[in-house]
Amino acid sequence: AEFENITLDQDGPLGILTINRPKSLNALNIETFREIAEAIMLIEENPEVEALIVTGGGDKAFVAGADITEVAELEGAFNGRDLSLQGQDIFQQISQLPFLTLAAVNGYALGGGLELAMACDLRIASPGAKLGLPEATLGLIPGYGGTQRLPRLVGVGRALDIMISGRLVDAREAHSIGLVNEVVDQPLDRAKEYARNVLSKTAPLAVGLIKEAVRRGMDTTFGDALEIEADLFGMAVATEDRKEGTQAFLEKRKPNFKGE
Ligand code: HXC
């Protein structure tokens, strides 16, 4: 596929999606969103891809948000609502991928950029990264899932602070409140290492089921969530990899997971 605003690469089992408009700090215009949606489709269809890393091109930004030149042109509630729903849908598709997804946050992750990073399972940031949802400073609110994902990650009080003040959170604070999982000099290299380690150790179906249990559980009551857990636990027990994993432990050898 030919893309203008992103690149989609494969490094062994790892898909690498780079948002690549460095002159605009990788801001997400409509065309870039369209390309991201196409890339997600390609990734879903490619059986070789077992984990996804999302990062930003250039050395300043992960993604500095929705493209403000386009947002400035929006007229009326319907247009805005539509834009929000479309972006939400694409980020939901990312969050529902059945394998590990990592954001390598190599600089600014603001607005829609932080929302993209939060749609991934884990965030690994560079020491100079700055994260935030500054939409209110533009007279907007986050519209790609941010008002919901941020409180789930850092708690309601911290999320309200970050969104209402519009302030930028540095990597160190982001780490201390659990918004990023790790802070390292080379986040893309570390994300690859993390992903390869996961792929070498854990059963792929189990990873997918854990993600599903957490995601669906966060959407419902505790009681219903426990039922969801039990259902998915049942599915894990029914896999070949569960037999292999437990047998390998008993035989004191490394498991050979097949994703079955
Ligand atoms: C369009 C952007 C952009 C953006 C940066 N640029 N962010 N263009 N949309 N979100 C452009 C700048 O206009 C500039 O273009 C170039 O990228 C470099 O940026 P500078 O501002 O010159 O860099 P710097 O001074 O280092 O400041 C970096 C920054 C600042 C602090 C990240 O660029 C910034 O505040 N950007 C906006 C961040 C933001 O508010 N994001 C939220 C967007 S709203 P030129 O042509 O001058 O070189 C959003 C809503 C989502 O995401 C929900 C919608 C439904």
mmCIF file of C-alpha atoms and ligand atoms in Angstrom:
data_model
loop_
_atom_site.group_PDB
_atom_site.id
_atom_site.type_symbol
_atom_site.label_atom_id
_atom_site.label_comp_id
_atom_site.label_asym_id
_atom_site.label_seq_id
_atom_site.Cartn_x
_atom_site.Cartn_y
_atom_site.Cartn_z
ATOM 1 C CA ALA A 1 0.000 0.000 0.000
ATOM 2 C CA GLU A 2 1.140 3.523 -0.799
ATOM 3 C CA PHE A 3 0.855 5.958 2.075
ATOM 4 C CA GLU A 4 1.742 9.644 2.221
ATOM 5 C CA ASN A 5 1.362 10.461 5.894
ATOM 6 C CA ILE A 6 2.297 7.224 7.587
ATOM 7 C CA THR A 7 4.622 4.299 7.057
ATOM 8 C CA LEU A 8 3.771 0.709 7.831
ATOM 9 C CA ASP A 9 6.782 -1.571 8.271
ATOM 10 C CA GLN A 10 7.337 -5.085 9.426
ATOM 11 C CA ASP A 11 10.234 -6.145 11.625
ATOM 12 C CA GLY A 12 9.827 -9.909 11.954
ATOM 13 C CA PRO A 13 6.563 -10.418 13.840
ATOM 14 C CA LEU A 14 6.302 -6.731 14.742
ATOM 15 C CA GLY A 15 4.199 -4.255 12.794
ATOM 16 C CA ILE A 16 5.551 -0.709 13.061
ATOM 17 C CA LEU A 17 3.109 2.102 12.290
ATOM 18 C CA THR A 18 4.822 5.488 12.069
ATOM 19 C CA ILE A 19 2.745 8.661 11.848
ATOM 20 C CA ASN A 20 4.957 10.654 9.541
ATOM 21 C CA ARG A 21 4.204 14.336 8.962
ATOM 22 C CA PRO A 22 7.104 15.751 10.952
ATOM 23 C CA LYS A 23 6.655 19.304 9.566
ATOM 24 C CA SER A 24 3.287 19.436 11.378
ATOM 25 C CA LEU A 25 4.556 17.417 14.355
ATOM 26 C CA ASN A 26 2.655 14.434 12.912
ATOM 27 C CA ALA A 27 -0.723 16.092 13.426
ATOM 28 C CA LEU A 28 -3.638 13.878 12.426
ATOM 29 C CA ASN A 29 -5.450 15.334 9.440
ATOM 30 C CA ILE A 30 -8.358 13.490 7.847
ATOM 31 C CA GLU A 31 -6.141 11.897 5.209
ATOM 32 C CA THR A 32 -3.775 10.598 7.890
ATOM 33 C CA PHE A 33 -6.723 9.105 9.764
ATOM 34 C CA ARG A 34 -7.869 7.409 6.563
ATOM 35 C CA GLU A 35 -4.396 5.924 6.114
ATOM 36 C CA ILE A 36 -4.269 4.754 9.725
ATOM 37 C CA ALA A 37 -7.615 2.993 9.240
ATOM 38 C CA GLU A 38 -6.266 1.269 6.121
ATOM 39 C CA ALA A 39 -3.077 0.281 7.929
ATOM 40 C CA ILE A 40 -5.088 -1.276 10.756
ATOM 41 C CA MET A 41 -7.007 -3.319 8.187
ATOM 42 C CA LEU A 42 -3.755 -4.520 6.605
ATOM 43 C CA ILE A 43 -2.368 -5.417 10.028
ATOM 44 C CA GLU A 44 -5.515 -7.362 10.932
ATOM 45 C CA GLU A 45 -5.292 -9.295 7.659
ATOM 46 C CA ASN A 46 -1.584 -10.090 7.999
ATOM 47 C CA PRO A 47 -1.118 -13.294 9.990
ATOM 48 C CA GLU A 48 2.623 -12.588 10.366
ATOM 49 C CA VAL A 49 2.027 -9.532 12.545
ATOM 50 C CA GLU A 50 1.920 -10.593 16.189
ATOM 51 C CA ALA A 51 2.341 -7.209 17.888
ATOM 52 C CA LEU A 52 2.016 -3.563 16.867
ATOM 53 C CA ILE A 53 4.161 -0.571 17.738
ATOM 54 C CA VAL A 54 2.918 2.937 16.986
ATOM 55 C CA THR A 55 5.390 5.818 16.886
ATOM 56 C CA GLY A 56 5.989 9.253 15.373
ATOM 57 C CA GLY A 57 8.351 10.327 12.587
ATOM 58 C CA GLY A 58 11.035 12.955 13.195
ATOM 59 C CA ASP A 59 12.666 13.737 16.499
ATOM 60 C CA LYS A 60 10.171 16.101 18.145
ATOM 61 C CA ALA A 61 6.791 14.465 18.305
ATOM 62 C CA PHE A 62 4.815 11.293 18.652
ATOM 63 C CA VAL A 63 1.663 13.095 17.474
ATOM 64 C CA ALA A 64 0.831 16.717 18.410
ATOM 65 C CA GLY A 65 -2.903 16.170 18.044
ATOM 66 C CA ALA A 66 -5.625 16.513 15.491
ATOM 67 C CA ASP A 67 -4.647 18.876 12.702
ATOM 68 C CA ILE A 68 -5.738 22.259 14.020
ATOM 69 C CA THR A 69 -5.905 23.758 10.516
ATOM 70 C CA GLU A 70 -8.759 21.313 9.814
ATOM 71 C CA VAL A 71 -10.381 21.654 13.226
ATOM 72 C CA ALA A 72 -10.484 25.433 12.659
ATOM 73 C CA GLU A 73 -12.708 24.862 9.621
ATOM 74 C CA LEU A 74 -15.327 22.770 11.400
ATOM 75 C CA GLU A 75 -18.819 24.228 11.471
ATOM 76 C CA GLY A 76 -21.607 23.244 13.797
ATOM 77 C CA ALA A 77 -22.235 20.357 16.165
ATOM 78 C CA PHE A 78 -22.998 17.716 13.571
ATOM 79 C CA ASN A 79 -19.687 18.043 11.778
ATOM 80 C CA GLY A 80 -17.811 17.858 15.060
ATOM 81 C CA ARG A 81 -19.826 14.934 16.342
ATOM 82 C CA ASP A 82 -19.151 13.068 13.120
ATOM 83 C CA LEU A 83 -15.423 13.715 13.288
ATOM 84 C CA SER A 84 -15.348 12.548 16.876
ATOM 85 C CA LEU A 85 -17.251 9.334 16.130
ATOM 86 C CA GLN A 86 -14.964 8.498 13.212
ATOM 87 C CA GLY A 87 -11.804 9.011 15.237
ATOM 88 C CA GLN A 88 -13.228 7.120 18.211
ATOM 89 C CA ASP A 89 -14.012 4.201 15.935
ATOM 90 C CA ILE A 90 -10.486 3.970 14.536
ATOM 91 C CA PHE A 91 -8.911 4.154 17.998
ATOM 92 C CA GLN A 92 -11.379 1.527 19.249
ATOM 93 C CA GLN A 93 -10.200 -0.763 16.453
ATOM 94 C CA ILE A 94 -6.636 -0.298 17.674
ATOM 95 C CA SER A 95 -7.601 -0.985 21.278
ATOM 96 C CA GLN A 96 -9.450 -4.129 20.214
ATOM 97 C CA LEU A 97 -6.561 -5.683 18.293
ATOM 98 C CA PRO A 98 -6.133 -9.152 19.811
ATOM 99 C CA PHE A 99 -2.385 -8.771 20.391
ATOM 100 C CA LEU A 100 0.031 -6.478 22.198
ATOM 101 C CA THR A 101 0.078 -2.854 21.050
ATOM 102 C CA LEU A 102 2.683 -0.366 22.239
ATOM 103 C CA ALA A 103 3.039 3.371 21.757
ATOM 104 C CA ALA A 104 6.672 4.512 21.526
ATOM 105 C CA VAL A 105 6.119 8.123 22.625
ATOM 106 C CA ASN A 106 9.168 9.905 21.169
ATOM 107 C CA GLY A 107 8.144 13.492 21.966
ATOM 108 C CA TYR A 108 4.888 15.451 22.103
ATOM 109 C CA ALA A 109 1.750 13.323 22.542
ATOM 110 C CA LEU A 110 -0.997 15.907 22.715
ATOM 111 C CA GLY A 111 -4.730 15.855 22.143
ATOM 112 C CA GLY A 112 -5.540 13.224 19.535
ATOM 113 C CA GLY A 113 -1.911 12.087 19.833
ATOM 114 C CA LEU A 114 -2.274 11.159 23.487
ATOM 115 C CA GLU A 115 -5.642 9.616 22.663
ATOM 116 C CA LEU A 116 -3.874 7.431 20.074
ATOM 117 C CA ALA A 117 -1.200 6.472 22.608
ATOM 118 C CA MET A 118 -3.893 5.643 25.177
ATOM 119 C CA ALA A 119 -5.635 3.362 22.688
ATOM 120 C CA CYS A 120 -2.488 1.191 22.843
ATOM 121 C CA ASP A 121 -1.898 -1.296 25.660
ATOM 122 C CA LEU A 122 1.341 0.283 26.905
ATOM 123 C CA ARG A 123 3.187 3.563 26.509
ATOM 124 C CA ILE A 124 6.975 3.846 26.526
ATOM 125 C CA ALA A 125 8.160 7.463 26.518
ATOM 126 C CA SER A 126 11.410 9.327 25.919
ATOM 127 C CA PRO A 127 12.631 11.494 28.837
ATOM 128 C CA GLY A 128 11.740 14.663 26.903
ATOM 129 C CA ALA A 129 8.217 13.562 25.971
ATOM 130 C CA LYS A 130 5.337 15.819 26.911
ATOM 131 C CA LEU A 131 1.815 14.510 27.148
ATOM 132 C CA GLY A 132 -1.486 16.281 27.534
ATOM 133 C CA LEU A 133 -5.038 16.900 26.431
ATOM 134 C CA PRO A 134 -4.902 20.677 25.781
ATOM 135 C CA GLU A 135 -8.187 20.758 23.836
ATOM 136 C CA ALA A 136 -9.808 23.175 26.313
ATOM 137 C CA THR A 137 -7.136 25.766 25.431
ATOM 138 C CA LEU A 138 -8.608 25.631 21.891
ATOM 139 C CA GLY A 139 -12.212 25.794 23.067
ATOM 140 C CA LEU A 140 -12.590 22.082 22.434
ATOM 141 C CA ILE A 141 -12.786 18.925 24.472
ATOM 142 C CA PRO A 142 -11.010 15.649 23.733
ATOM 143 C CA GLY A 143 -13.042 13.775 21.141
ATOM 144 C CA TYR A 144 -11.181 10.584 20.325
ATOM 145 C CA GLY A 145 -11.830 8.739 23.572
ATOM 146 C CA GLY A 146 -9.655 10.928 25.803
ATOM 147 C CA THR A 147 -12.307 11.920 28.341
ATOM 148 C CA GLN A 148 -12.905 8.211 28.969
ATOM 149 C CA ARG A 149 -9.474 6.608 28.594
ATOM 150 C CA LEU A 150 -7.521 9.146 30.669
ATOM 151 C CA PRO A 151 -9.597 8.722 33.880
ATOM 152 C CA ARG A 152 -9.442 4.937 33.460
ATOM 153 C CA LEU A 153 -5.640 5.125 33.296
ATOM 154 C CA VAL A 154 -4.810 7.738 35.943
ATOM 155 C CA GLY A 155 -7.996 8.170 37.994
ATOM 156 C CA VAL A 156 -10.733 10.802 37.808
ATOM 157 C CA GLY A 157 -8.985 13.511 39.870
ATOM 158 C CA ARG A 158 -5.757 13.490 37.886
ATOM 159 C CA ALA A 159 -7.608 13.253 34.578
ATOM 160 C CA LEU A 160 -9.734 16.284 35.427
ATOM 161 C CA ASP A 161 -6.612 18.237 36.437
ATOM 162 C CA ILE A 162 -4.888 17.424 33.141
ATOM 163 C CA MET A 163 -7.902 18.148 30.920
ATOM 164 C CA ILE A 164 -9.275 21.214 32.718
ATOM 165 C CA SER A 165 -5.878 22.915 33.032
ATOM 166 C CA GLY A 166 -4.776 21.848 29.550
ATOM 167 C CA ARG A 167 -1.254 21.605 30.964
ATOM 168 C CA LEU A 168 1.502 19.446 29.527
ATOM 169 C CA VAL A 169 2.695 16.550 31.663
ATOM 170 C CA ASP A 170 6.382 15.670 31.411
ATOM 171 C CA ALA A 171 7.567 12.073 31.056
ATOM 172 C CA ARG A 172 8.616 11.816 34.682
ATOM 173 C CA GLU A 173 5.211 12.846 36.044
ATOM 174 C CA ALA A 174 3.450 10.757 33.397
ATOM 175 C CA HIS A 175 5.393 7.762 34.659
ATOM 176 C CA SER A 176 4.631 8.500 38.299
ATOM 177 C CA ILE A 177 0.855 8.597 37.646
ATOM 178 C CA GLY A 178 0.847 5.507 35.431
ATOM 179 C CA LEU A 179 0.145 7.346 32.193
ATOM 180 C CA VAL A 180 3.322 5.882 30.726
ATOM 181 C CA ASN A 181 4.742 2.513 31.676
ATOM 182 C CA GLU A 182 8.432 3.272 31.155
ATOM 183 C CA VAL A 183 10.719 6.198 30.372
ATOM 184 C CA VAL A 184 13.809 5.354 28.314
ATOM 185 C CA ASP A 185 16.151 7.159 25.910
ATOM 186 C CA GLN A 186 15.203 5.037 22.894
ATOM 187 C CA PRO A 187 11.492 4.230 23.238
ATOM 188 C CA LEU A 188 11.147 2.532 19.836
ATOM 189 C CA ASP A 189 14.055 0.148 20.511
ATOM 190 C CA ARG A 190 12.699 -0.582 23.966
ATOM 191 C CA ALA A 191 9.185 -1.171 22.581
ATOM 192 C CA LYS A 192 10.585 -3.724 20.137
ATOM 193 C CA GLU A 193 12.532 -5.445 22.897
ATOM 194 C CA TYR A 194 9.461 -5.486 25.154
ATOM 195 C CA ALA A 195 7.277 -6.918 22.381
ATOM 196 C CA ARG A 196 9.805 -9.623 21.439
ATOM 197 C CA ASN A 197 10.090 -10.626 25.062
ATOM 198 C CA VAL A 198 6.301 -10.935 25.367
ATOM 199 C CA LEU A 199 6.107 -12.981 22.150
ATOM 200 C CA SER A 200 8.812 -15.349 23.391
ATOM 201 C CA LYS A 201 7.187 -15.933 26.775
ATOM 202 C CA THR A 202 3.421 -15.729 26.708
ATOM 203 C CA ALA A 203 0.718 -17.518 24.750
ATOM 204 C CA PRO A 204 -0.785 -15.248 22.071
ATOM 205 C CA LEU A 205 -4.375 -16.324 22.686
ATOM 206 C CA ALA A 206 -3.931 -15.686 26.416
ATOM 207 C CA VAL A 207 -2.690 -12.160 25.676
ATOM 208 C CA GLY A 208 -5.753 -11.501 23.530
ATOM 209 C CA LEU A 209 -8.086 -12.881 26.191
ATOM 210 C CA ILE A 210 -6.457 -10.773 28.934
ATOM 211 C CA LYS A 211 -6.944 -7.652 26.836
ATOM 212 C CA GLU A 212 -10.568 -8.569 26.186
ATOM 213 C CA ALA A 213 -11.259 -9.288 29.862
ATOM 214 C CA VAL A 214 -9.811 -5.949 30.963
ATOM 215 C CA ARG A 215 -11.456 -3.932 28.209
ATOM 216 C CA ARG A 216 -14.921 -5.451 28.571
ATOM 217 C CA GLY A 217 -14.653 -5.535 32.344
ATOM 218 C CA MET A 218 -13.953 -1.791 32.531
ATOM 219 C CA ASP A 219 -17.222 -1.164 30.684
ATOM 220 C CA THR A 220 -19.524 -2.933 33.091
ATOM 221 C CA THR A 221 -20.320 -3.724 36.729
ATOM 222 C CA PHE A 222 -17.876 -5.691 38.856
ATOM 223 C CA GLY A 223 -20.239 -8.660 39.008
ATOM 224 C CA ASP A 224 -20.720 -8.809 35.262
ATOM 225 C CA ALA A 225 -16.988 -8.317 34.807
ATOM 226 C CA LEU A 226 -16.269 -11.396 36.923
ATOM 227 C CA GLU A 227 -18.596 -13.386 34.677
ATOM 228 C CA ILE A 228 -16.748 -12.102 31.632
ATOM 229 C CA GLU A 229 -13.494 -13.185 33.271
ATOM 230 C CA ALA A 230 -14.857 -16.665 33.930
ATOM 231 C CA ASP A 231 -16.070 -17.036 30.335
ATOM 232 C CA LEU A 232 -12.708 -15.985 28.942
ATOM 233 C CA PHE A 233 -10.867 -18.160 31.475
ATOM 234 C CA GLY A 234 -12.907 -21.052 30.114
ATOM 235 C CA MET A 235 -11.780 -20.179 26.605
ATOM 236 C CA ALA A 236 -8.141 -20.092 27.712
ATOM 237 C CA VAL A 237 -8.453 -23.508 29.344
ATOM 238 C CA ALA A 238 -9.837 -24.880 26.068
ATOM 239 C CA THR A 239 -6.710 -23.905 24.078
ATOM 240 C CA GLU A 240 -3.894 -26.201 22.939
ATOM 241 C CA ASP A 241 -1.460 -23.631 24.278
ATOM 242 C CA ARG A 242 -2.853 -24.084 27.800
ATOM 243 C CA LYS A 243 -2.020 -27.802 27.574
ATOM 244 C CA GLU A 244 1.419 -26.987 26.179
ATOM 245 C CA GLY A 245 2.117 -24.260 28.756
ATOM 246 C CA THR A 246 1.204 -26.330 31.788
ATOM 247 C CA GLN A 247 2.903 -29.468 30.408
ATOM 248 C CA ALA A 248 6.102 -27.547 29.636
ATOM 249 C CA PHE A 249 6.164 -26.261 33.206
ATOM 250 C CA LEU A 250 5.839 -29.754 34.617
ATOM 251 C CA GLU A 251 8.525 -31.065 32.250
ATOM 252 C CA LYS A 252 10.800 -28.105 33.163
ATOM 253 C CA ARG A 253 11.176 -26.988 29.570
ATOM 254 C CA LYS A 254 10.301 -23.879 27.541
ATOM 255 C CA PRO A 255 6.768 -23.946 26.091
ATOM 256 C CA ASN A 256 6.301 -23.919 22.335
ATOM 257 C CA PHE A 257 3.137 -21.903 21.851
ATOM 258 C CA LYS A 258 1.327 -22.184 18.528
ATOM 259 C CA GLY A 259 -1.502 -19.724 19.021
ATOM 260 C CA GLU A 260 -4.081 -22.535 19.036
HETATM 261 C C1 HXC B 1 -1.580 21.364 12.999
HETATM 262 C C2 HXC B 1 0.413 21.643 14.097
HETATM 263 C C3 HXC B 1 -0.087 21.003 15.244
HETATM 264 C C4 HXC B 1 -1.432 20.526 15.210
HETATM 265 C C5 HXC B 1 1.939 21.581 15.641
HETATM 266 N N1 HXC B 1 1.674 21.983 14.390
HETATM 267 N N2 HXC B 1 0.877 20.991 16.198
HETATM 268 N N3 HXC B 1 -0.325 21.825 12.995
HETATM 269 N N4 HXC B 1 -2.138 20.733 14.070
HETATM 270 N N5 HXC B 1 -1.997 19.875 16.240
HETATM 271 C C6 HXC B 1 2.567 22.687 13.454
HETATM 272 C C7 HXC B 1 2.814 24.120 13.856
HETATM 273 O O1 HXC B 1 1.759 24.944 13.423
HETATM 274 C C8 HXC B 1 4.117 24.421 13.138
HETATM 275 O O2 HXC B 1 3.827 24.648 11.779
HETATM 276 C C9 HXC B 1 4.864 23.099 13.239
HETATM 277 O O3 HXC B 1 3.858 22.097 13.479
HETATM 278 C C10 HXC B 1 5.865 23.061 14.372
HETATM 279 O O4 HXC B 1 5.188 23.417 15.560
HETATM 280 P P1 HXC B 1 5.606 24.657 16.484
HETATM 281 O O5 HXC B 1 4.382 25.093 17.217
HETATM 282 O O6 HXC B 1 6.375 25.664 15.698
HETATM 283 O O7 HXC B 1 6.630 23.956 17.488
HETATM 284 P P2 HXC B 1 6.941 24.368 18.999
HETATM 285 O O8 HXC B 1 7.017 25.850 19.130
HETATM 286 O O9 HXC B 1 8.138 23.536 19.376
HETATM 287 O O10 HXC B 1 5.666 23.896 19.847
HETATM 288 C C11 HXC B 1 5.322 22.505 19.909
HETATM 289 C C12 HXC B 1 3.896 22.333 20.499
HETATM 290 C C13 HXC B 1 2.923 23.229 19.684
HETATM 291 C C14 HXC B 1 3.882 22.771 21.981
HETATM 292 C C15 HXC B 1 3.537 20.874 20.395
HETATM 293 O O11 HXC B 1 3.110 22.956 18.284
HETATM 294 C C16 HXC B 1 1.480 22.988 20.008
HETATM 295 O O12 HXC B 1 0.969 23.452 21.023
HETATM 296 N N6 HXC B 1 0.746 22.301 19.103
HETATM 297 C C17 HXC B 1 -0.681 22.081 19.260
HETATM 298 C C18 HXC B 1 -0.945 21.033 20.294
HETATM 299 C C19 HXC B 1 -2.454 20.839 20.532
HETATM 300 O O13 HXC B 1 -3.142 21.770 20.936
HETATM 301 N N7 HXC B 1 -2.950 19.638 20.246
HETATM 302 C C20 HXC B 1 -4.354 19.334 20.414
HETATM 303 C C21 HXC B 1 -5.027 19.503 19.102
HETATM 304 S S1 HXC B 1 -6.775 19.338 19.283
HETATM 305 P P3 HXC B 1 4.569 25.821 10.938
HETATM 306 O O14 HXC B 1 3.887 25.776 9.611
HETATM 307 O O15 HXC B 1 4.355 27.097 11.693
HETATM 308 O O16 HXC B 1 6.007 25.383 10.901
HETATM 309 C C22 HXC B 1 -7.113 17.733 19.202
HETATM 310 C C23 HXC B 1 -8.590 17.407 19.224
HETATM 311 C C24 HXC B 1 -8.883 15.947 19.098
HETATM 312 O O17 HXC B 1 -6.267 16.911 19.146
HETATM 313 C C25 HXC B 1 -10.373 15.669 19.071
HETATM 314 C C26 HXC B 1 -11.075 16.145 17.825
HETATM 315 C C27 HXC B 1 -12.449 15.545 17.676
#
